């Protein structure tokens, strides 16, 4: 009997599986490295005088200018048009929300540890669902809301019961946890809008991944540079990097990894949608937390372990 050829549906499912593996692997590898580097830059002192790097907007600028240059090079190398496909203001909306997302993320590290921040990111499914309802008129099942609620509950347990010895270098005590949580709430809200609006642009326009990345990061470069100049942080940040070569290499590596992660993020949102991207992101949180706890010796209270196990079970269910 002649061997049956695989069905068209079977081929499509196989291709989707490999695309999913590619997206998950890329996000896992790049963002775990990104998270460790980001914590090192913002929380570990440099030099004999133990100076801390405090210019989070400078990191945003370095990340975005690197990503913008790589995206422009990719478009030119592939001989694709650099012209915007969508109205420029729509790229700018993504850019503004993305800058606010990243700034909240970096600033939060001054008040909460990376494991706490990473677990809090597991709650990003909720803002994505909320923004999806308003922006894309999507509807979700009751089970989706239940999983999102349980994930948020696990986050709350993890944040509200920190180990007593895990004090931020910027912190005077646990009172700063409130400000850290406020920054993380800002991060979640802006991040949910960013990925949902990216999803809307991909679906509404025939848009290449590098086209969207180029224009959003170009806008981010202009905005972050303007912010640095207005705050008077540009020259102090350059001086800090000039005096600490190890900080320069950390930022260069961070920008490289950020560029790679941006490609995988945009690819995932374009291929699978914003909510699937949020679910994928939650599955990589536990690996980032454990790696950070080992690398930077973060203690975890028993309540945090309960929250971590709860989050892992619910995140696995959601995926």
CSV table of C-alpha atoms in Angstrom, one decimal:
chain,number,residue,atom,x,y,z
A,1,UNK,CA,0.0,0.0,0.0
A,2,UNK,CA,1.3,3.4,-0.9
A,3,UNK,CA,2.3,5.6,2.0
A,4,UNK,CA,-0.2,8.3,2.6
A,5,UNK,CA,1.0,11.9,2.3
A,6,UNK,CA,0.5,14.1,5.3
A,7,UNK,CA,-2.6,16.2,5.2
A,8,UNK,CA,-2.5,19.9,4.7
A,9,UNK,CA,-3.9,20.4,8.2
A,10,UNK,CA,-1.1,18.1,9.6
A,11,UNK,CA,1.6,20.2,7.9
A,12,UNK,CA,0.1,23.4,9.2
A,13,UNK,CA,-0.1,22.0,12.7
A,14,UNK,CA,3.5,20.8,12.4
A,15,UNK,CA,4.7,24.3,11.2
A,16,UNK,CA,2.8,26.0,14.0
A,17,UNK,CA,4.4,23.7,16.5
A,18,UNK,CA,7.9,24.6,15.3
A,19,UNK,CA,7.0,28.2,15.2
A,20,UNK,CA,5.9,28.0,18.8
A,21,UNK,CA,9.1,26.2,19.8
A,22,UNK,CA,11.1,28.9,18.0
A,23,UNK,CA,9.2,31.7,19.8
A,24,UNK,CA,9.3,30.2,23.3
A,25,UNK,CA,13.0,29.3,23.0
A,26,UNK,CA,13.9,32.7,21.8
A,27,UNK,CA,11.9,34.5,24.5
A,28,UNK,CA,13.1,32.2,27.3
A,29,UNK,CA,16.8,32.6,26.4
A,30,UNK,CA,17.0,36.3,25.6
A,31,UNK,CA,14.7,37.5,28.4
A,32,UNK,CA,16.3,35.4,31.2
A,33,UNK,CA,19.7,36.8,30.2
A,34,UNK,CA,18.1,40.3,29.9
A,35,UNK,CA,16.6,40.0,33.4
A,36,UNK,CA,19.9,39.0,35.0
A,37,UNK,CA,21.8,41.8,33.3
A,38,UNK,CA,19.2,44.4,34.2
A,39,UNK,CA,19.3,43.4,37.8
A,40,UNK,CA,23.1,43.5,37.8
A,41,UNK,CA,23.2,47.0,36.4
A,42,UNK,CA,20.5,48.5,38.6
A,43,UNK,CA,21.3,46.7,41.9
A,44,UNK,CA,25.0,45.8,42.0
A,45,UNK,CA,27.4,48.6,42.8
A,46,UNK,CA,30.3,49.5,40.5
A,47,UNK,CA,33.9,50.4,41.3
A,48,UNK,CA,35.8,50.7,44.6
A,49,UNK,CA,33.4,53.4,45.8
A,50,UNK,CA,30.4,51.1,45.4
A,51,UNK,CA,28.5,53.5,43.1
A,52,UNK,CA,25.0,52.5,41.9
A,53,UNK,CA,23.8,53.2,38.3
A,54,UNK,CA,20.6,55.3,38.7
A,55,UNK,CA,19.8,56.4,35.1
A,56,UNK,CA,17.2,53.9,34.0
A,57,UNK,CA,16.1,56.1,31.0
A,58,UNK,CA,19.7,55.9,29.7
A,59,UNK,CA,19.3,52.1,29.5
A,60,UNK,CA,16.0,52.6,27.6
A,61,UNK,CA,17.8,54.9,25.1
A,62,UNK,CA,20.7,52.5,24.6
A,63,UNK,CA,18.4,49.5,24.1
A,64,UNK,CA,16.2,51.4,21.6
A,65,UNK,CA,18.9,53.0,19.5
A,66,UNK,CA,20.6,49.5,19.1
A,67,UNK,CA,17.3,47.9,18.1
A,68,UNK,CA,16.4,50.7,15.7
A,69,UNK,CA,19.8,50.5,14.0
A,70,UNK,CA,19.5,46.7,13.6
A,71,UNK,CA,15.9,46.9,12.3
A,72,UNK,CA,16.9,49.5,9.7
A,73,UNK,CA,19.8,47.4,8.6
A,74,UNK,CA,17.6,44.4,8.2
A,75,UNK,CA,15.0,46.3,6.1
A,76,UNK,CA,17.8,47.7,3.9
A,77,UNK,CA,19.5,44.3,3.5
A,78,UNK,CA,16.3,42.6,2.5
A,79,UNK,CA,15.5,45.6,0.2
A,80,UNK,CA,12.2,46.3,1.9
A,81,UNK,CA,10.7,49.7,2.1
A,82,UNK,CA,11.5,51.9,5.1
A,83,UNK,CA,8.3,53.9,4.6
A,84,UNK,CA,5.7,53.6,7.4
A,85,UNK,CA,2.8,51.3,6.7
A,86,UNK,CA,0.5,52.7,9.4
A,87,UNK,CA,0.0,56.3,10.5
A,88,UNK,CA,3.1,57.5,12.4
A,89,UNK,CA,1.1,58.4,15.5
A,90,UNK,CA,0.2,54.7,16.0
A,91,UNK,CA,3.9,53.8,16.1
A,92,UNK,CA,4.4,56.6,18.6
A,93,UNK,CA,1.6,55.3,20.8
A,94,UNK,CA,3.4,51.9,21.1
A,95,UNK,CA,6.7,53.8,21.6
A,96,UNK,CA,5.4,55.9,24.5
A,97,UNK,CA,3.7,53.0,26.3
A,98,UNK,CA,6.8,50.9,25.7
A,99,UNK,CA,9.1,53.6,27.2
A,100,UNK,CA,6.8,53.9,30.2
A,101,UNK,CA,6.8,50.1,30.6
A,102,UNK,CA,10.6,49.8,30.6
A,103,UNK,CA,11.1,52.8,32.8
A,104,UNK,CA,8.7,51.5,35.4
A,105,UNK,CA,10.4,48.1,35.2
A,106,UNK,CA,13.9,49.6,35.8
A,107,UNK,CA,12.7,52.0,38.5
A,108,UNK,CA,10.9,49.2,40.4
A,109,UNK,CA,14.2,47.3,40.8
A,110,UNK,CA,15.3,50.1,43.1
A,111,UNK,CA,12.6,49.1,45.6
A,112,UNK,CA,11.8,45.4,44.9
A,113,UNK,CA,14.1,42.5,44.1
A,114,UNK,CA,14.1,40.9,40.6
A,115,UNK,CA,12.3,37.7,41.8
A,116,UNK,CA,9.5,39.8,43.3
A,117,UNK,CA,9.3,41.8,40.0
A,118,UNK,CA,9.4,38.7,37.9
A,119,UNK,CA,6.6,37.0,39.8
A,120,UNK,CA,4.5,40.2,39.5
A,121,UNK,CA,4.9,40.1,35.8
A,122,UNK,CA,2.9,36.8,35.9
A,123,UNK,CA,-0.2,39.0,36.3
A,124,UNK,CA,0.2,40.5,32.9
A,125,UNK,CA,-2.6,38.3,31.5
A,126,UNK,CA,-5.2,40.5,33.3
A,127,UNK,CA,-4.2,43.8,31.6
A,128,UNK,CA,-3.9,42.1,28.3
A,129,UNK,CA,-7.4,40.7,28.6
A,130,UNK,CA,-8.7,44.1,29.7
A,131,UNK,CA,-7.0,46.0,26.8
A,132,UNK,CA,-8.0,43.2,24.4
A,133,UNK,CA,-11.7,43.8,25.4
A,134,UNK,CA,-11.5,47.5,24.8
A,135,UNK,CA,-9.1,47.8,21.9
A,136,UNK,CA,-9.9,44.6,19.9
A,137,UNK,CA,-13.4,43.8,21.2
A,138,UNK,CA,-12.4,40.3,22.2
A,139,UNK,CA,-14.3,38.1,24.6
A,140,UNK,CA,-12.9,35.6,27.0
A,141,UNK,CA,-14.2,32.6,28.8
A,142,UNK,CA,-14.9,32.4,32.5
A,143,UNK,CA,-12.0,29.9,32.9
A,144,UNK,CA,-9.6,32.4,31.5
A,145,UNK,CA,-10.6,35.0,34.1
A,146,UNK,CA,-10.4,32.4,36.8
A,147,UNK,CA,-6.8,31.5,35.9
A,148,UNK,CA,-5.9,35.2,35.6
A,149,UNK,CA,-7.3,35.8,39.1
A,150,UNK,CA,-5.4,32.9,40.6
A,151,UNK,CA,-2.2,34.0,39.0
A,152,UNK,CA,-2.7,37.5,40.5
A,153,UNK,CA,-3.4,36.0,43.9
A,154,UNK,CA,-0.1,34.1,43.7
A,155,UNK,CA,1.6,37.4,42.8
A,156,UNK,CA,0.0,39.2,45.8
A,157,UNK,CA,1.2,36.5,48.2
A,158,UNK,CA,4.7,36.7,46.8
A,159,UNK,CA,4.9,40.5,47.0
A,160,UNK,CA,3.3,41.0,50.4
A,161,UNK,CA,5.5,38.5,52.3
A,162,UNK,CA,9.1,39.3,51.3
A,163,UNK,CA,12.0,37.7,53.2
A,164,UNK,CA,13.1,40.2,55.9
A,165,UNK,CA,16.7,40.2,54.7
A,166,UNK,CA,16.0,41.0,51.1
A,167,UNK,CA,16.3,44.8,51.3
A,168,UNK,CA,17.0,47.0,48.2
A,169,UNK,CA,20.2,49.0,48.2
A,170,UNK,CA,17.9,52.1,47.7
A,171,UNK,CA,15.5,51.1,50.4
A,172,UNK,CA,15.2,52.4,53.9
A,173,UNK,CA,13.0,49.5,54.9
A,174,UNK,CA,9.8,47.7,53.8
A,175,UNK,CA,7.9,51.0,53.4
A,176,UNK,CA,9.3,51.3,49.9
A,177,UNK,CA,7.5,48.1,48.9
A,178,UNK,CA,4.4,50.2,48.3
A,179,UNK,CA,6.2,52.4,45.8
A,180,UNK,CA,7.8,49.3,44.2
A,181,UNK,CA,4.3,47.7,43.8
A,182,UNK,CA,2.9,50.9,42.4
A,183,UNK,CA,5.7,51.0,39.7
A,184,UNK,CA,4.9,47.3,38.9
A,185,UNK,CA,1.2,48.1,38.5
A,186,UNK,CA,2.2,50.9,36.0
A,187,UNK,CA,4.5,48.4,34.2
A,188,UNK,CA,1.6,45.9,33.9
A,189,UNK,CA,-0.9,48.4,32.6
A,190,UNK,CA,1.5,49.9,30.0
A,191,UNK,CA,2.9,46.6,29.0
A,192,UNK,CA,-0.6,45.2,28.4
A,193,UNK,CA,-1.5,48.1,26.2
A,194,UNK,CA,1.8,47.8,24.2
A,195,UNK,CA,1.4,44.2,23.2
A,196,UNK,CA,-2.3,44.5,22.5
A,197,UNK,CA,-1.9,47.5,20.3
A,198,UNK,CA,1.0,45.8,18.5
A,199,UNK,CA,-1.3,42.9,17.8
A,200,UNK,CA,-3.9,45.3,16.5
A,201,UNK,CA,-1.4,46.9,14.1
A,202,UNK,CA,-0.2,43.5,12.8
A,203,UNK,CA,-3.8,42.4,12.1
A,204,UNK,CA,-4.9,45.8,10.7
A,205,UNK,CA,-2.0,46.4,8.3
A,206,UNK,CA,0.2,44.3,6.1
A,207,UNK,CA,3.2,45.1,8.3
A,208,UNK,CA,6.7,43.5,8.4
A,209,UNK,CA,8.1,42.8,11.9
A,210,UNK,CA,11.1,45.0,11.4
A,211,UNK,CA,9.0,47.8,10.0
A,212,UNK,CA,7.1,48.0,13.3
A,213,UNK,CA,10.2,47.6,15.4
A,214,UNK,CA,12.1,50.2,13.5
A,215,UNK,CA,9.5,53.0,13.8
A,216,UNK,CA,8.5,52.3,17.4
A,217,UNK,CA,12.1,52.1,18.6
A,218,UNK,CA,13.0,55.2,16.5
A,219,UNK,CA,10.3,57.1,18.3
A,220,UNK,CA,11.5,55.7,21.6
A,221,UNK,CA,15.1,56.9,20.8
A,222,UNK,CA,13.8,60.5,20.3
A,223,UNK,CA,11.6,60.5,23.4
A,224,UNK,CA,14.1,58.9,25.8
A,225,UNK,CA,16.9,61.2,24.6
A,226,UNK,CA,14.6,64.2,25.1
A,227,UNK,CA,13.8,62.9,28.6
A,228,UNK,CA,17.5,62.4,29.5
A,229,UNK,CA,18.3,66.0,28.3
A,230,UNK,CA,15.4,67.6,30.2
A,231,UNK,CA,16.2,65.7,33.4
A,232,UNK,CA,19.9,66.5,33.1
A,233,UNK,CA,20.8,62.8,33.3
A,234,UNK,CA,22.5,62.4,29.9
A,235,UNK,CA,26.0,63.6,30.8
A,236,UNK,CA,26.0,62.1,34.3
A,237,UNK,CA,25.1,58.7,32.7
A,238,UNK,CA,27.8,59.0,30.1
A,239,UNK,CA,30.3,60.0,32.7
A,240,UNK,CA,29.3,57.0,34.9
A,241,UNK,CA,29.8,54.6,32.0
A,242,UNK,CA,33.1,56.2,31.0
A,243,UNK,CA,34.4,55.7,34.6
A,244,UNK,CA,33.2,52.1,34.9
A,245,UNK,CA,34.2,50.0,31.9
A,246,UNK,CA,32.4,47.0,33.3
A,247,UNK,CA,29.1,49.0,33.3
A,248,UNK,CA,29.7,49.9,29.7
A,249,UNK,CA,30.1,46.2,28.7
A,250,UNK,CA,27.0,45.3,30.8
A,251,UNK,CA,24.9,47.9,29.0
A,252,UNK,CA,26.2,46.9,25.6
A,253,UNK,CA,25.3,43.3,26.2
A,254,UNK,CA,22.0,44.3,27.6
A,255,UNK,CA,21.2,46.3,24.5
A,256,UNK,CA,22.2,43.4,22.3
A,257,UNK,CA,20.0,40.9,24.2
A,258,UNK,CA,17.1,43.5,24.2
A,259,UNK,CA,17.3,43.8,20.4
A,260,UNK,CA,17.1,40.0,20.0
A,261,UNK,CA,14.3,39.8,22.5
A,262,UNK,CA,12.3,42.5,20.7
A,263,UNK,CA,12.4,40.5,17.5
A,264,UNK,CA,11.1,37.3,19.3
A,265,UNK,CA,8.4,39.3,21.1
A,266,UNK,CA,7.2,41.0,17.9
A,267,UNK,CA,7.3,37.6,16.0
A,268,UNK,CA,5.3,35.9,18.8
A,269,UNK,CA,2.6,38.7,18.9
A,270,UNK,CA,2.3,38.7,15.1
A,271,UNK,CA,2.1,34.9,14.8
A,272,UNK,CA,0.1,34.0,17.9
A,273,UNK,CA,-1.5,37.1,19.3
A,274,UNK,CA,-1.1,39.2,22.5
A,275,UNK,CA,-2.7,36.9,25.0
A,276,UNK,CA,-0.7,33.9,23.9
A,277,UNK,CA,2.4,36.0,24.2
A,278,UNK,CA,1.4,36.9,27.8
A,279,UNK,CA,0.9,33.2,28.6
A,280,UNK,CA,4.3,32.3,27.2
A,281,UNK,CA,5.9,35.1,29.2
A,282,UNK,CA,4.4,33.7,32.4
A,283,UNK,CA,6.0,30.2,31.8
A,284,UNK,CA,9.5,31.6,31.7
A,285,UNK,CA,9.1,33.6,35.0
A,286,UNK,CA,9.9,30.7,37.3
A,287,UNK,CA,13.2,30.0,35.5
A,288,UNK,CA,14.2,33.7,35.8
A,289,UNK,CA,13.3,33.8,39.5
A,290,UNK,CA,15.3,30.7,40.4
A,291,UNK,CA,18.3,31.8,38.4
A,292,UNK,CA,18.2,35.2,40.1
A,293,UNK,CA,17.8,33.7,43.6
A,294,UNK,CA,20.9,31.5,43.0
A,295,UNK,CA,23.0,34.2,41.2
A,296,UNK,CA,22.3,37.1,43.6
A,297,UNK,CA,21.5,35.0,46.7
A,298,UNK,CA,17.9,36.3,47.3
A,299,UNK,CA,16.2,34.6,50.2
A,300,UNK,CA,12.6,33.5,49.8
A,301,UNK,CA,10.1,33.3,52.7
A,302,UNK,CA,7.9,30.2,53.0
A,303,UNK,CA,4.9,32.3,52.0
A,304,UNK,CA,6.7,33.3,48.8
A,305,UNK,CA,7.4,29.6,48.0
A,306,UNK,CA,3.7,29.0,48.3
A,307,UNK,CA,3.0,31.9,45.9
A,308,UNK,CA,5.6,30.6,43.5
A,309,UNK,CA,4.2,27.1,43.4
A,310,UNK,CA,0.7,28.4,43.0
A,311,UNK,CA,1.8,30.7,40.1
A,312,UNK,CA,3.7,27.8,38.4
A,313,UNK,CA,0.6,25.5,38.5
A,314,UNK,CA,-1.8,28.2,37.2
A,315,UNK,CA,0.6,29.4,34.5
A,316,UNK,CA,1.1,25.9,33.3
A,317,UNK,CA,-2.7,25.5,33.1
A,318,UNK,CA,-3.1,28.7,31.2
A,319,UNK,CA,-0.6,27.6,28.5
